[in-house]
Short mmCIF file of N, CA and C in Angstrom, two decimals:
data_model
loop_
_atom_site.label_atom_id
_atom_site.label_comp_id
_atom_site.label_asym_id
_atom_site.label_seq_id
_atom_site.Cartn_x
_atom_site.Cartn_y
_atom_site.Cartn_z
N UNK O 58 53.46 70.80 93.50
CA UNK O 58 54.17 72.17 93.69
C UNK O 58 53.24 72.80 93.79
N UNK O 59 54.04 73.90 95.03
CA UNK O 59 53.26 74.63 95.91
C UNK O 59 53.31 76.40 95.08
N UNK O 60 51.99 76.90 94.44
CA UNK O 60 52.37 78.01 93.89
C UNK O 60 52.66 79.30 94.84
N UNK O 61 53.85 80.63 94.68
CA UNK O 61 54.06 81.06 95.73
C UNK O 61 53.90 82.84 95.30
N UNK O 62 54.29 82.50 94.03
CA UNK O 62 53.92 84.27 93.33
C UNK O 62 53.89 84.07 91.90
N UNK O 63 52.46 84.74 91.36
CA UNK O 63 52.53 84.60 89.85
C UNK O 63 52.47 86.44 89.21
N UNK O 64 52.73 86.15 87.88
CA UNK O 64 52.66 87.65 87.19
C UNK O 64 53.02 87.63 86.05
N UNK O 65 53.24 88.56 85.37
CA UNK O 65 53.69 89.16 84.29
C UNK O 65 54.94 90.48 84.34
N UNK O 66 56.02 90.18 83.03
CA UNK O 66 56.51 91.00 83.11
C UNK O 66 57.22 91.24 81.05
N UNK O 67 57.67 92.25 81.37
CA UNK O 67 57.68 92.95 79.68
C UNK O 67 59.06 91.58 79.05
N UNK O 68 59.69 91.71 79.86
CA UNK O 68 61.21 91.15 79.98
C UNK O 68 60.97 90.14 79.23
N UNK O 69 61.93 89.55 78.52
CA UNK O 69 61.76 88.22 77.71
C UNK O 69 62.12 86.75 78.64
N UNK O 70 61.67 85.84 78.66
CA UNK O 70 62.11 85.00 79.58
C UNK O 70 63.15 84.58 79.83
N UNK O 71 64.12 84.79 78.69
CA UNK O 71 65.70 84.69 78.87
C UNK O 71 66.21 86.30 79.77
N UNK O 72 65.87 86.92 79.40
CA UNK O 72 66.34 88.06 79.95
C UNK O 72 65.86 88.42 81.68
N UNK O 73 64.64 87.77 81.90
CA UNK O 73 64.71 87.65 83.42
C UNK O 73 65.35 86.37 84.16
N UNK O 74 65.39 85.24 83.47
CA UNK O 74 66.37 84.07 84.01
C UNK O 74 68.12 84.71 84.06
N UNK O 75 68.01 85.25 83.20
CA UNK O 75 69.50 86.24 83.35
C UNK O 75 69.45 86.72 84.81
N UNK O 76 68.49 87.87 84.83
CA UNK O 76 68.77 88.45 86.02
C UNK O 76 68.30 87.86 87.37
N UNK O 77 67.69 86.55 87.25
CA UNK O 77 67.34 85.74 88.29
C UNK O 77 68.78 85.06 88.87
N UNK O 78 69.78 84.63 87.84
CA UNK O 78 70.52 84.30 87.95
C UNK O 78 71.64 84.74 88.38
N UNK O 79 71.69 85.78 87.98
CA UNK O 79 73.06 87.09 88.74
C UNK O 79 72.38 87.16 89.82
N UNK O 80 71.38 87.83 90.17
CA UNK O 80 70.57 87.79 91.69
C UNK O 80 71.46 86.74 92.61
N UNK O 81 71.18 85.42 91.97
CA UNK O 81 71.08 84.10 92.77
C UNK O 81 72.92 83.95 93.11
N UNK O 82 73.69 84.56 92.66
CA UNK O 82 75.29 84.13 92.57
C UNK O 82 75.78 84.43 93.70
N UNK O 83 76.55 83.42 94.26
CA UNK O 83 76.87 83.84 95.35
C UNK O 83 76.90 82.09 96.06
N UNK O 84 77.94 81.84 97.36
CA UNK O 84 78.52 80.80 97.83
C UNK O 84 77.29 79.96 98.58
N UNK O 85 75.96 80.60 98.81
CA UNK O 85 74.72 80.01 99.79
C UNK O 85 73.91 78.97 99.15
N UNK O 86 73.69 79.66 97.43
CA UNK O 86 72.77 78.99 96.61
C UNK O 86 73.43 77.85 95.56
N UNK O 87 72.58 77.19 94.72
CA UNK O 87 73.14 75.73 94.14
C UNK O 87 71.99 76.72 92.93
N UNK O 88 72.27 76.78 91.84
CA UNK O 88 71.58 76.97 90.35
C UNK O 88 71.51 76.30 89.42
N UNK O 89 70.35 75.91 88.91
CA UNK O 89 70.21 75.46 87.31
C UNK O 89 69.38 75.70 86.59
N UNK O 90 69.67 75.31 85.24
CA UNK O 90 68.65 76.63 84.38
C UNK O 90 68.69 75.18 83.04
N UNK O 91 67.36 75.65 82.43
CA UNK O 91 66.79 74.98 81.70
C UNK O 91 66.12 75.72 80.42
N UNK O 92 66.02 75.72 79.35
CA UNK O 92 65.41 76.39 78.25
C UNK O 92 64.56 75.26 77.13
N UNK O 93 63.64 75.60 77.10
CA UNK O 93 62.80 74.86 76.12
C UNK O 93 62.15 75.98 75.29
N UNK O 94 61.47 75.13 74.24
CA UNK O 94 60.55 75.63 73.49
C UNK O 94 59.26 74.56 73.00
N UNK O 95 58.04 74.58 73.62
CA UNK O 95 57.07 74.12 72.85
C UNK O 95 55.74 74.52 72.33
N UNK O 96 55.68 73.98 71.13
CA UNK O 96 54.55 74.86 70.46
C UNK O 96 55.27 75.93 70.04
N UNK O 97 56.29 76.49 69.89
CA UNK O 97 57.20 77.89 69.67
C UNK O 97 56.75 78.65 71.35
N UNK O 98 56.39 78.17 71.97
CA UNK O 98 56.52 79.05 73.31
C UNK O 98 57.77 78.87 74.02
N UNK O 99 58.27 79.87 74.08
CA UNK O 99 59.50 79.70 75.12
C UNK O 99 59.09 79.43 76.38
N UNK O 100 59.88 78.72 77.12
CA UNK O 100 60.14 78.55 78.30
C UNK O 100 61.02 78.19 78.94
N UNK O 101 61.27 79.29 80.17
CA UNK O 101 63.03 78.81 80.73
C UNK O 101 62.61 78.97 82.27
N UNK O 102 63.39 78.10 82.64
CA UNK O 102 63.24 77.53 84.45
C UNK O 102 64.84 77.49 84.92
N UNK O 103 64.88 78.33 86.23
CA UNK O 103 65.80 78.39 86.68
C UNK O 103 65.70 77.70 88.50
N UNK O 104 66.00 76.52 88.55
CA UNK O 104 65.90 76.08 90.00
C UNK O 104 67.22 76.73 91.08
N UNK O 105 66.99 77.02 92.17
CA UNK O 105 67.68 77.48 93.36
C UNK O 105 67.41 76.71 94.06
N UNK O 106 68.39 75.98 95.16
CA UNK O 106 68.21 75.76 96.37
C UNK O 106 69.61 75.98 97.46
N UNK O 107 69.00 76.11 98.38
CA UNK O 107 70.45 76.43 99.60
C UNK O 107 71.24 75.38 99.92
N UNK O 108 72.44 75.41 99.91
CA UNK O 108 73.54 74.62 99.87
C UNK O 108 73.74 74.06 101.51
N UNK O 109 72.95 74.74 102.63
CA UNK O 109 73.25 74.33 104.03
C UNK O 109 71.96 74.11 104.66
N UNK O 110 71.68 73.69 105.27
CA UNK O 110 70.27 72.94 106.42
C UNK O 110 69.77 74.69 106.87
N UNK O 111 68.56 74.61 107.01
CA UNK O 111 67.55 73.90 106.69
C UNK O 111 67.75 74.04 104.42
N UNK O 112 67.61 72.75 104.33
CA UNK O 112 67.87 72.75 102.51
C UNK O 112 66.20 73.52 101.86
N UNK O 113 66.29 74.18 101.26
CA UNK O 113 65.02 74.74 100.74
C UNK O 113 65.39 75.10 99.34
N UNK O 114 64.12 75.11 98.77
CA UNK O 114 64.46 75.01 96.88
C UNK O 114 63.24 75.75 96.54
N UNK O 115 63.41 76.63 95.17
CA UNK O 115 62.56 77.07 94.53
C UNK O 115 62.80 77.14 93.19
N UNK O 116 61.38 77.46 92.30
CA UNK O 116 61.59 77.26 91.15
C UNK O 116 61.22 78.49 90.47
N UNK O 117 62.26 79.19 89.34
CA UNK O 117 61.31 80.10 88.96
C UNK O 117 60.94 79.73 87.43
N UNK O 118 59.67 80.16 86.93
CA UNK O 118 59.27 79.85 85.05
C UNK O 118 59.16 81.08 84.61
N UNK O 119 59.61 81.62 83.49
CA UNK O 119 58.96 82.36 83.02
C UNK O 119 58.65 81.58 81.56
N UNK O 120 57.61 81.92 80.81
CA UNK O 120 57.15 81.32 79.35
C UNK O 120 56.45 82.56 78.74
N UNK O 121 56.57 82.65 77.83
CA UNK O 121 56.10 83.57 76.59
C UNK O 121 55.99 82.88 75.48
N UNK O 122 54.62 83.08 74.95
CA UNK O 122 53.95 82.31 73.58
C UNK O 122 54.81 83.19 72.30
N UNK O 123 55.11 82.82 71.25
CA UNK O 123 55.13 83.66 70.25
C UNK O 123 54.11 84.92 69.94
N UNK O 124 52.84 84.77 69.68
CA UNK O 124 52.41 85.96 69.73
C UNK O 124 52.17 87.32 70.94
N UNK O 125 52.54 86.55 71.91
CA UNK O 125 52.37 87.57 73.24
C UNK O 125 53.63 88.65 73.22
N UNK O 126 53.34 89.52 73.93
CA UNK O 126 54.06 90.86 74.42
C UNK O 126 54.41 90.97 75.59
N UNK O 127 54.05 89.66 76.48
CA UNK O 127 54.20 89.79 78.05
C UNK O 127 54.82 88.43 78.47
N UNK O 128 55.61 88.13 79.71
CA UNK O 128 55.94 87.24 79.87
C UNK O 128 55.29 86.77 81.28
N UNK O 129 54.63 85.31 80.99
CA UNK O 129 54.16 84.88 82.56
C UNK O 129 55.25 84.07 83.34
N UNK O 130 55.34 84.83 84.46
CA UNK O 130 55.73 84.27 85.46
C UNK O 130 55.51 83.36 86.65
N UNK O 131 56.12 82.82 87.34
CA UNK O 131 55.32 81.78 88.28
C UNK O 131 56.62 81.15 89.03
N UNK O 132 56.35 81.23 90.19
CA UNK O 132 57.62 80.96 91.48
C UNK O 132 56.69 79.95 92.29
N UNK O 133 57.01 78.87 92.20
CA UNK O 133 56.85 78.10 93.26
C UNK O 133 58.12 76.77 93.54
N UNK O 134 57.54 75.75 94.48
CA UNK O 134 58.69 75.59 95.64
C UNK O 134 57.95 74.13 95.53
N UNK O 135 58.68 73.00 95.86
CA UNK O 135 58.14 71.65 96.21
C UNK O 135 57.37 71.59 97.55
N UNK O 136 56.23 70.85 97.45
CA UNK O 136 55.87 70.43 98.59
C UNK O 136 56.46 70.19 99.62
N UNK O 137 56.53 69.89 100.53
CA UNK O 137 57.54 69.23 101.81
C UNK O 137 56.83 67.88 101.82
N UNK O 138 57.99 66.72 101.64
CA UNK O 138 57.94 65.25 102.19
C UNK O 138 56.74 65.39 103.42
N UNK O 139 55.78 64.18 102.88
CA UNK O 139 54.89 63.75 104.19
C UNK O 139 55.56 63.09 105.38
N UNK O 140 55.38 63.24 106.60
CA UNK O 140 55.77 62.54 107.41
C UNK O 140 55.25 61.58 107.74
N UNK O 141 56.45 60.24 107.77
CA UNK O 141 56.24 58.70 107.90
C UNK O 141 55.94 58.52 109.20
N UNK O 142 54.56 58.13 109.63
CA UNK O 142 54.46 57.35 110.74
C UNK O 142 54.70 55.98 111.11
#
């Protein structure tokens, strides 16, 4: 994975994902969402990809530990496939 951006937010992971999902609505993007909890740390991911060529994708991840007051945000994309020779 290729990390594009990292940061923090006062919003909860679910609030961030809801806003990202709303912003991505439309005819040109596919989206899917996962919600998880690992050792009580809430982790939410939304996967976005284009429907037409050139195909591109990005993953938005928000995670917050139970004792934290901020959410850690990472935006990344898959690395391109190597060119076969």
